XYZ file of C-alpha atoms in Angstrom:
659
model
C 0.000 0.000 0.000
C 1.276 3.517 -0.701
C 2.311 5.511 2.332
C 0.458 8.528 3.668
C 3.347 10.730 2.555
C 3.001 9.547 -1.041
C -0.739 10.220 -0.917
C -0.119 13.752 0.345
C 2.513 14.354 -2.337
C 0.184 13.112 -5.087
C -2.679 15.243 -3.710
C -0.384 18.299 -3.625
C 0.806 17.737 -7.206
C -2.772 17.320 -8.486
C -3.878 20.377 -6.508
C -1.204 22.619 -8.054
C -2.469 21.771 -11.536
C -6.136 22.141 -10.574
C -5.398 25.395 -8.728
C -3.853 26.842 -11.895
C -6.914 25.928 -13.958
C -9.173 27.227 -11.204
C -7.354 30.577 -11.036
C -7.461 31.051 -14.809
C -11.180 30.391 -15.046
C -11.842 32.444 -11.924
C -10.077 35.447 -13.482
C -12.050 35.035 -16.718
C -15.466 34.731 -15.094
C -15.009 37.452 -12.496
C -14.091 39.924 -15.233
C -16.921 38.764 -17.459
C -19.539 39.091 -14.734
C -17.887 42.357 -13.658
C -18.816 43.816 -17.052
C -22.455 42.921 -16.465
C -22.606 45.016 -13.282
C -21.995 48.718 -13.063
C -20.846 48.457 -9.461
C -20.291 45.661 -6.956
C -19.608 46.806 -3.401
C -18.340 44.611 -0.572
C -18.813 45.028 3.186
C -16.814 43.436 5.989
C -14.473 41.386 3.811
C -11.940 41.679 6.644
C -14.069 39.182 8.598
C -13.099 36.326 6.260
C -10.571 34.093 8.076
C -7.159 34.302 6.432
C -6.489 30.578 6.903
C -8.178 27.386 8.010
C -11.348 25.692 6.715
C -14.371 27.881 6.024
C -17.950 27.196 4.927
C -19.509 30.202 3.180
C -23.300 30.119 3.580
C -24.577 32.341 0.762
C -28.126 33.687 0.490
C -30.453 34.706 -0.969
C -29.801 32.778 -4.179
C -31.277 35.442 -6.475
C -29.066 35.143 -9.535
C -28.455 31.489 -10.354
C -24.910 31.002 -11.733
C -23.971 34.670 -11.257
C -24.135 34.425 -7.454
C -21.090 32.113 -7.113
C -18.988 34.453 -9.257
C -19.915 37.478 -7.132
C -18.468 35.648 -4.107
C -15.339 34.720 -6.077
C -14.870 38.388 -7.012
C -14.501 39.472 -3.392
C -13.485 36.442 -1.339
C -9.769 36.622 -0.650
C -9.481 32.826 -0.832
C -10.342 30.038 -3.246
C -13.920 28.858 -2.765
C -15.282 25.542 -4.063
C -18.995 25.056 -4.475
C -21.421 22.258 -3.926
C -23.099 21.985 -7.323
C -26.215 20.088 -8.301
C -25.190 16.812 -9.954
C -27.826 17.444 -12.623
C -25.988 20.633 -13.572
C -22.628 18.841 -13.516
C -24.000 16.338 -16.026
C -24.721 19.122 -18.525
C -21.845 19.601 -20.959
C -21.211 23.327 -20.686
C -21.952 23.836 -16.990
C -20.351 20.515 -16.041
C -17.111 21.494 -17.787
C -16.841 24.731 -15.827
C -17.983 23.009 -12.642
C -15.064 20.601 -12.881
C -12.641 23.428 -13.680
C -13.804 25.141 -10.490
C -13.341 21.870 -8.567
C -17.044 21.727 -7.756
C -18.443 18.954 -5.554
C -21.511 17.282 -7.143
C -24.619 16.867 -5.007
C -27.583 14.751 -6.034
C -30.932 16.423 -5.308
C -34.092 14.398 -4.943
C -36.100 16.875 -7.033
C -33.727 16.254 -9.946
C -34.302 12.481 -9.777
C -38.008 12.560 -8.959
C -40.380 10.940 -11.455
C -44.093 11.378 -11.883
C -46.064 8.750 -10.007
C -48.751 6.788 -11.766
C -52.307 7.631 -10.731
C -53.270 9.901 -7.811
C -53.016 9.614 -4.029
C -55.243 10.673 -1.111
C -55.890 10.267 2.614
C -58.934 8.080 3.290
C -59.093 8.876 7.003
C -57.024 11.856 8.052
C -57.696 11.432 11.793
C -57.755 7.653 12.354
C -55.011 6.748 9.824
C -52.971 9.912 9.075
C -50.027 7.890 7.719
C -52.016 5.543 5.461
C -51.950 6.714 1.840
C -54.487 5.332 -0.622
C -54.013 5.314 -4.377
C -56.376 5.782 -7.305
C -55.064 3.966 -10.381
C -51.645 3.526 -8.747
C -49.022 0.756 -8.953
C -47.159 1.176 -5.687
C -45.583 -2.312 -5.684
C -43.921 -1.734 -9.067
C -42.970 1.940 -8.717
C -42.203 2.512 -5.035
C -39.823 0.875 -2.590
C -39.310 1.370 1.129
C -37.059 4.375 1.773
C -38.241 6.348 -1.243
C -40.003 9.687 -0.820
C -43.383 10.901 -2.006
C -43.386 14.547 -3.121
C -46.564 16.589 -3.408
C -47.025 19.353 -6.029
C -45.775 22.895 -5.343
C -43.641 21.727 -2.398
C -46.812 21.169 -0.396
C -45.162 18.320 1.511
C -43.082 15.172 1.328
C -42.749 11.971 3.322
C -40.602 8.846 3.450
C -42.268 5.546 2.538
C -42.258 3.194 5.528
C -44.196 0.251 4.053
C -45.695 -0.681 0.687
C -48.884 -2.618 1.473
C -50.356 -3.091 -2.005
C -50.704 -1.385 -5.370
C -53.179 1.052 -3.833
C -51.986 1.372 -0.228
C -48.756 2.385 1.469
C -47.711 3.797 4.812
C -45.465 6.833 5.311
C -43.097 7.335 8.237
C -44.887 10.380 9.677
C -48.001 12.436 9.139
C -47.810 15.351 6.707
C -49.144 18.219 8.834
C -48.651 21.105 6.415
C -51.925 22.804 5.547
C -51.180 22.660 1.815
C -50.445 18.940 2.063
C -53.677 18.226 3.959
C -55.733 20.191 1.436
C -54.160 18.296 -1.467
C -54.503 14.830 0.079
C -58.121 15.281 1.218
C -59.501 16.216 -2.198
C -62.139 13.710 -3.367
C -60.171 12.789 -6.485
C -56.772 12.921 -4.751
C -53.642 14.711 -5.938
C -50.835 13.947 -8.394
C -47.441 13.142 -6.878
C -43.827 12.389 -7.639
C -41.574 9.618 -6.395
C -37.951 10.317 -5.484
C -35.409 7.564 -4.787
C -33.366 7.420 -1.606
C -30.078 9.247 -2.171
C -26.869 8.124 -0.502
C -24.772 11.256 0.069
C -21.841 9.514 1.769
C -19.451 10.188 -1.128
C -20.391 13.862 -1.183
C -19.831 14.245 2.566
C -16.467 12.483 2.320
C -15.390 14.884 -0.439
C -16.439 17.864 1.680
C -14.635 16.537 4.770
C -11.478 16.008 2.712
C -11.517 19.589 1.421
C -12.134 21.010 4.896
C -9.369 18.909 6.445
C -6.979 20.423 3.889
C -7.950 23.913 5.091
C -9.997 24.808 2.025
C -13.214 26.835 1.672
C -16.596 25.457 0.654
C -19.406 27.603 -0.742
C -23.002 26.499 -0.151
C -26.339 28.014 -1.134
C -28.399 26.518 1.708
C -31.782 27.425 0.186
C -31.262 24.568 -2.267
C -31.944 26.470 -5.499
C -32.210 29.927 -6.991
C -35.403 31.979 -6.700
C -36.658 35.562 -6.935
C -38.630 35.921 -3.704
C -38.123 38.864 -1.346
C -37.232 36.656 1.611
C -34.983 33.661 2.096
C -36.375 30.197 1.587
C -36.101 27.771 4.545
C -32.501 26.616 4.788
C -31.567 22.981 4.189
C -29.788 21.128 6.975
C -26.998 19.776 4.759
C -24.555 22.557 5.650
C -24.927 21.929 9.375
C -24.430 18.187 8.888
C -21.194 18.951 7.032
C -19.973 21.353 9.717
C -20.824 19.093 12.661
C -19.717 15.915 10.897
C -16.327 17.342 9.897
C -15.724 18.696 13.404
C -16.826 15.402 14.974
C -14.221 13.556 12.892
C -11.517 16.135 13.610
C -12.117 18.164 16.815
C -8.996 20.263 16.066
C -10.351 21.335 12.674
C -11.138 24.934 13.646
C -13.947 25.238 11.112
C -15.734 28.592 10.685
C -19.090 29.336 9.054
C -19.246 32.747 7.351
C -22.787 34.016 6.593
C -22.691 35.843 3.255
C -25.492 38.058 2.000
C -26.056 38.978 -1.649
C -28.153 42.081 -2.237
C -28.960 43.190 -5.775
C -30.389 46.371 -7.259
C -32.379 44.896 -10.194
C -30.432 41.610 -10.495
C -31.608 40.769 -14.023
C -30.743 44.144 -15.567
C -27.536 44.836 -17.465
C -25.204 47.319 -15.690
C -27.104 47.149 -12.417
C -25.541 47.192 -8.948
C -24.908 44.637 -6.212
C -23.598 44.442 -2.648
C -21.991 41.416 -1.009
C -21.902 41.477 2.787
C -19.850 39.111 4.964
C -21.120 38.399 8.467
C -19.363 37.550 11.699
C -17.742 34.070 11.456
C -19.559 31.392 13.462
C -17.590 28.869 15.520
C -18.899 25.316 15.759
C -20.058 24.809 19.398
C -18.460 21.683 20.837
C -21.554 20.858 22.882
C -23.474 20.521 19.593
C -20.698 18.315 18.232
C -21.104 15.995 21.246
C -24.860 15.820 20.673
C -24.213 15.093 16.988
C -21.991 12.128 17.917
C -24.833 10.611 19.957
C -26.952 10.167 16.833
C -30.744 9.837 16.688
C -32.834 12.675 18.081
C -29.794 14.296 19.706
C -28.075 14.500 16.321
C -31.196 16.025 14.767
C -31.477 18.572 17.568
C -27.820 19.556 17.164
C -28.293 20.151 13.443
C -31.428 22.199 14.041
C -29.722 24.364 16.684
C -26.757 25.100 14.436
C -29.123 25.741 11.525
C -30.950 28.348 13.607
C -27.645 30.024 14.495
C -26.702 30.113 10.807
C -30.148 31.449 9.845
C -29.840 34.266 12.373
C -26.394 35.083 10.984
C -27.717 35.258 7.421
C -30.570 37.526 8.459
C -27.967 40.033 9.637
C -26.540 40.355 6.104
C -29.643 39.969 3.900
C -32.865 41.840 3.152
C -36.005 39.861 4.009
C -39.544 41.155 3.542
C -42.795 39.200 3.113
C -43.598 40.707 -0.311
C -42.494 43.217 -2.946
C -44.968 45.855 -1.734
C -43.362 45.923 1.708
C -39.881 46.048 0.176
C -40.844 49.016 -2.022
C -42.345 50.787 0.996
C -39.190 50.228 3.063
C -36.925 51.411 0.251
C -39.010 54.560 -0.194
C -38.783 55.297 3.544
C -35.032 54.751 3.501
C -34.625 57.201 0.595
C -36.707 59.834 2.387
C -34.741 59.465 5.622
C -32.096 62.198 5.947
C -29.686 61.215 8.729
C -26.812 63.509 7.740
C -25.832 65.962 5.066
C -23.541 63.325 3.528
C -24.548 60.866 0.841
C -24.372 57.186 1.713
C -22.528 54.606 -0.324
C -24.415 51.758 -1.947
C -23.406 49.239 0.731
C -24.421 51.655 3.475
C -27.800 52.092 1.784
C -28.296 48.322 1.932
C -27.402 48.237 5.629
C -29.771 51.140 6.312
C -32.539 49.330 4.426
C -31.893 46.245 6.581
C -32.311 48.330 9.719
C -35.479 49.924 8.340
C -36.930 46.440 7.754
C -36.232 45.466 11.346
C -37.686 48.714 12.659
C -40.797 48.446 10.499
C -41.322 44.841 11.594
C -41.236 45.914 15.263
C -43.237 49.154 15.054
C -45.537 48.630 12.057
C -48.689 48.724 14.254
C -47.955 52.123 15.837
C -50.457 54.812 14.698
C -47.714 57.223 13.636
C -46.032 54.486 11.584
C -49.325 53.639 9.881
C -49.879 57.303 9.041
C -46.414 57.637 7.524
C -46.946 54.414 5.571
C -50.108 55.826 3.980
C -48.371 59.096 3.147
C -45.379 57.288 1.601
C -47.707 55.150 -0.528
C -49.533 58.305 -1.658
C -46.213 59.963 -2.497
C -45.082 56.903 -4.480
C -48.354 56.947 -6.413
C -47.745 60.557 -7.397
C -44.214 59.718 -8.559
C -45.601 56.939 -10.756
C -48.214 59.355 -12.107
C -45.511 61.762 -13.244
C -43.150 58.995 -14.366
C -40.240 60.170 -12.209
C -38.214 58.798 -9.301
C -37.744 60.135 -5.817
C -34.198 61.425 -6.346
C -35.420 63.459 -9.338
C -37.864 65.524 -7.263
C -35.001 67.716 -6.085
C -34.419 68.719 -9.707
C -37.899 70.250 -9.763
C -37.005 72.882 -7.156
C -36.383 75.474 -9.877
C -38.374 78.048 -11.812
C -39.222 77.847 -15.492
C -36.244 79.971 -16.575
C -33.860 77.886 -14.488
C -35.431 74.626 -15.700
C -35.195 75.733 -19.320
C -31.498 76.576 -19.020
C -30.680 73.256 -17.315
C -32.847 71.400 -19.824
C -30.883 72.785 -22.794
C -27.565 72.260 -21.009
C -28.275 68.583 -20.329
C -29.554 68.021 -23.860
C -26.205 69.333 -25.103
C -24.288 66.916 -22.913
C -26.668 64.119 -23.851
C -25.821 64.794 -27.483
C -22.081 64.638 -26.754
C -22.354 61.435 -24.710
C -24.681 59.909 -27.299
C -22.275 60.610 -30.154
C -19.482 58.814 -28.291
C -21.713 55.839 -27.448
C -23.606 55.579 -30.743
C -21.144 53.499 -32.868
C -20.703 50.787 -30.243
C -24.437 50.751 -29.496
C -25.281 50.163 -33.156
C -22.728 47.348 -33.360
C -24.331 45.541 -30.410
C -28.018 45.948 -31.229
C -28.245 42.248 -32.310
C -26.792 41.234 -28.917
C -29.363 43.277 -26.987
C -32.254 41.834 -28.982
C -31.177 38.179 -28.915
C -30.181 38.108 -25.227
C -33.421 39.846 -24.209
C -35.686 37.505 -26.144
C -33.830 34.296 -25.291
C -33.404 35.040 -21.571
C -37.117 35.801 -21.205
C -37.949 32.514 -22.907
C -35.671 30.681 -20.480
C -37.340 32.518 -17.595
C -40.763 31.286 -18.710
C -39.443 27.726 -18.889
C -37.873 28.012 -15.424
C -41.086 29.445 -13.983
C -43.137 26.582 -15.388
C -40.759 24.020 -13.860
C -40.463 25.674 -10.428
C -42.684 25.791 -7.369
C -40.852 28.621 -5.583
C -40.135 31.215 -8.266
C -42.344 34.299 -8.612
C -41.317 35.554 -12.058
C -38.130 33.520 -12.571
C -36.036 36.680 -12.813
C -33.216 34.789 -11.099
C -32.259 33.033 -14.351
C -32.321 36.053 -16.688
C -28.871 37.493 -15.916
C -27.241 34.072 -16.216
C -28.668 33.495 -19.677
C -27.862 37.009 -20.832
C -24.217 36.457 -19.937
C -24.014 32.955 -21.433
C -25.656 34.013 -24.693
C -23.502 37.131 -24.972
C -20.349 35.037 -24.464
C -21.212 33.094 -27.608
C -22.882 35.810 -29.656
C -20.440 38.709 -29.133
C -17.294 36.910 -30.441
C -19.330 35.523 -33.343
C -20.737 38.946 -34.183
C -17.350 40.660 -33.974
C -15.864 37.963 -36.191
C -18.539 38.676 -38.802
C -17.842 42.416 -38.566
C -14.104 41.776 -38.947
C -14.600 39.571 -42.005
C -16.833 42.229 -43.550
C -14.145 44.820 -42.832
C -11.546 42.701 -44.656
C -13.877 42.244 -47.622
C -14.667 45.964 -47.708
C -10.978 46.935 -47.692
C -10.091 44.450 -50.422
C -13.071 45.372 -52.638
C -13.550 48.997 -51.703
C -15.499 51.058 -54.287
C -13.933 54.101 -55.876
C -15.427 56.578 -53.431
C -13.981 54.684 -50.458
C -10.426 54.386 -51.777
C -9.132 57.519 -49.956
C -10.441 56.160 -46.638
C -9.045 52.617 -46.902
C -5.760 53.667 -48.475
C -3.707 53.643 -45.245
C -4.738 50.055 -44.417
C -5.047 48.601 -47.910
C -1.438 47.351 -47.864
C -1.857 45.468 -44.589
C -2.289 41.687 -44.727
C -5.832 40.402 -44.279
C -5.127 38.866 -40.873
C -3.865 42.235 -39.583
C -7.004 43.993 -40.829
C -9.089 41.279 -39.170
C -7.349 41.700 -35.798
C -7.496 45.490 -35.956
C -11.214 45.323 -36.735
C -11.753 42.990 -33.781
C -9.897 45.360 -31.477
C -11.752 48.395 -32.821
C -15.147 46.712 -32.373
C -14.261 45.754 -28.794
C -13.003 49.254 -27.979
C -16.089 50.903 -29.475
C -18.374 48.546 -27.551
C -16.734 49.164 -24.211
C -16.693 52.913 -24.803
C -20.397 52.745 -25.626
C -20.956 50.751 -22.454
C -19.399 53.353 -20.174
C -20.475 56.546 -21.926
C -23.882 55.094 -22.751
C -24.819 54.543 -19.127
C -23.790 58.119 -18.362
C -26.077 59.241 -21.197
C -28.921 57.179 -19.735
C -28.424 58.938 -16.396
C -28.796 62.268 -18.185
C -31.934 61.057 -19.981
C -33.503 60.158 -16.644
C -32.721 63.620 -15.280
C -34.348 65.475 -18.193
C -37.983 64.560 -17.563
C -38.328 66.406 -14.197
C -36.963 69.567 -15.827
C -39.396 69.106 -18.704
C -42.285 68.718 -16.269
C -41.306 71.932 -14.503
C -40.927 73.724 -17.829
C -44.350 72.651 -19.152
C -46.548 72.324 -16.053
C -45.134 75.233 -14.087
C -44.264 75.597 -10.438
C -47.845 75.438 -9.186
C -47.655 71.632 -9.539
C -44.002 70.834 -8.971
C -43.533 73.082 -5.919
C -46.256 71.242 -4.028
C -44.639 67.875 -4.748
C -41.265 69.191 -3.599
C -42.850 70.600 -0.429
C -44.664 67.345 0.282
C -41.437 65.365 -0.065
C -39.611 67.715 2.287
C -42.340 67.492 4.947
C -42.520 63.700 4.610
C -38.744 63.409 4.836
C -38.626 65.534 7.971
C -41.372 63.493 9.671
C -39.720 60.151 8.814
C -36.348 61.397 10.013
C -37.845 62.623 13.270
C -39.667 59.327 13.921
C -36.607 57.218 13.086
C -34.421 59.333 15.353
C -36.955 58.748 18.121
C -37.439 54.988 17.693
C -33.966 54.043 16.443
C -32.207 53.985 19.839
C -34.828 51.533 21.159
C -33.685 48.890 18.660
C -30.066 49.927 18.165
C -28.597 51.280 21.442
C -25.572 52.635 19.545
C -27.885 54.695 17.319
C -26.773 58.287 16.751
C -28.348 60.558 14.171
C -25.064 62.428 13.791
C -22.863 59.379 13.135
C -24.899 57.291 10.711
C -22.112 56.748 8.163
C -19.751 55.427 10.851
C -22.434 53.120 12.287
C -23.289 51.610 8.925
C -19.666 50.746 8.296
C -17.427 51.241 5.315
C -17.258 49.367 2.056
C -15.071 48.855 -0.962
C -16.155 49.049 -4.567
C -14.739 47.634 -7.756
C -12.561 50.345 -9.281
C -12.966 51.778 -12.766
C -10.413 52.066 -15.559
C -9.382 54.905 -17.852
C -12.589 54.783 -19.914
C -14.748 54.927 -16.787
C -12.642 57.818 -15.509
C -13.056 59.652 -18.823
C -16.831 59.272 -18.648
C -16.819 60.457 -15.038
C -14.766 63.476 -16.072
C -17.405 64.305 -18.707
C -20.072 64.034 -16.026
C -18.146 66.299 -13.639
C -17.771 68.927 -16.358
C -21.516 68.835 -16.942
C -22.170 69.319 -13.226
C -19.707 72.212 -13.049
C -21.517 73.874 -15.940
C -24.840 73.409 -14.154
C -23.463 75.069 -11.037
C -22.384 78.034 -13.153
C -25.891 78.246 -14.631
C -27.450 78.154 -11.162
C -25.178 80.959 -9.949
C -25.784 83.110 -13.035
C -29.591 82.799 -12.920
C -29.707 83.167 -9.141
C -32.499 82.279 -6.708
C -36.070 82.093 -7.957
C -37.908 82.898 -4.772
C -39.054 79.321 -4.112
C -39.490 79.866 -0.418
C -42.020 82.673 -0.726
C -44.010 80.804 -3.369
C -44.017 77.683 -1.280
C -45.264 79.641 1.701
C -48.103 81.053 -0.403
C -48.959 77.562 -1.649
C -49.046 76.218 1.904
C -51.273 79.112 2.929
C -53.799 78.354 0.183
C -53.879 74.565 0.408
C -54.004 72.015 3.242
C -50.821 70.153 4.136
C -50.093 67.068 1.988
C -52.896 67.959 -0.466
C -51.654 67.411 -3.996
C -53.614 68.243 -7.138
C -51.998 66.553 -10.154
C -52.667 67.783 -13.674
C -55.601 66.306 -15.531
C -55.116 63.168 -17.665
C -55.577 65.212 -20.823
C -52.723 67.497 -19.731
C -50.498 64.474 -19.089
C -51.414 63.011 -22.495
C -50.348 66.233 -24.162
C -47.180 66.250 -22.087
C -46.267 62.691 -23.068
C -47.021 63.384 -26.740
C -44.462 66.212 -26.895
C -41.976 64.842 -24.353
C -38.469 64.244 -25.770
C -38.428 60.970 -23.786
């Protein structure tokens, strides 16, 4: 038999080669996904242990195959993921999974097959574990140890005994309300049958990695989704942590809760924040209970799972529905803790604190009143087609608005001219990725029981399709460029003269480089142009509707902001003892953001020049007497009363709007 030393040497040699492949693919994918996002901020990366085994628990799983790459972008160590075996069996994903040294995990939902016939409970009270079948063949299709799965994750149970083709007994009663409703229908319910899965090999692979001081990444929800709160966590991660520590008490394993928070996760050039929580030590008393097996082992796993869940809630945003999330985000935007702007990561942390505060105080009368006023304010913003941060732009008179309107149109023209060539080149990419990703989302939604709109798969498919389509498209453009140079018509001879003597391969490579440069320039300058486009509509509203409408909206926002700030400053210390309205930025912590390159800096310089010009315009035109007009408006109308223009006025506005 080979010695232990030879085994270690062979493992080290294999690891060096696999590490090299891993690092190459990690660099490629982190830069590729980095192009998809405009900004990715990280909080508390210093909490990641510098050495020793680590399990990263990552949630919520809102962006399918993009989520693992976001962690790789900001984790200071190599991270290896548990990957669904069904995904590893697919050619493309399986290839990359092996390059990233992924550990395959069989999931019962991937192996489940539709059961023949339908099942029901004949007597829910007298025989709650006796399942009857209608047109079933239990003896042929089901064996002891298999699981019965109900539709829409209503419930599942292990088969304890197969009595006949139409009767079987499960190990315990399914007490979920959805399961009871499905099983007590007169005609029964359809079902699926999943085989028993032996995960011993998977656990051994995990234990081996951890004993070598490596890091494992796990998405404990079990699959990607687009809900506003985390799904119930699976116990597999706690079994791994307790099992590895039980085998090696000196392991020193840490669990790091990791939260992923996206601003529009499916949209190109959106933003994201990754937040690392306080590392969790494995309690040795739970390890002792785990060693005992049986109920003690189950209790130990559940206790550690609760600790991990609490840790994840500290780094994630969890609300019961989208309406509540929108309400919380609106309140956070209206809150004015300091005169300083908050970074993106600090905004996420503030939103998390708002969620906790709203959960605790949502039944207070003053909170209910503010909720109604915020919803009314949001409705008015939707009516005008603007966002909250654009209301400040409307604090100007018609002359001021007209000057700023023309100034921004000028800069929009300049930015648009820079971005136009690359945008035209990539129009086929935008169309194909949009159509194909939405089709994949519909397929994922039809196959899932937890997705709301299946937006969690859109970004993944946009990136995968673009990776194939962009090189193909640029190759076509380059070939066309070579053909054009070689067969240029008479009128084009003066333009192609300097490159006509170059070999075809050089023209091809230059065309490829030029197309790539134009596309990236369009990417950076184009998003700056979009920001300007969004800022034009409030000025246009002020210019057309006049101050009698816009001033009231501005005044309402200011009053609402003051009231929210006052209430938060009053209630905040009751939840967060360290709360201080003068030190909000320090309390929310600092963050780091992916840095830009020379093209980004050039676009930012353009933007700064535009802002400097606007400041000059503001100083030249001078004040417009907003305060006195606002006071007159408040004297003539009740507080918070807002009279929007008539629908016919808005129709006319939209018909002539440059947007």
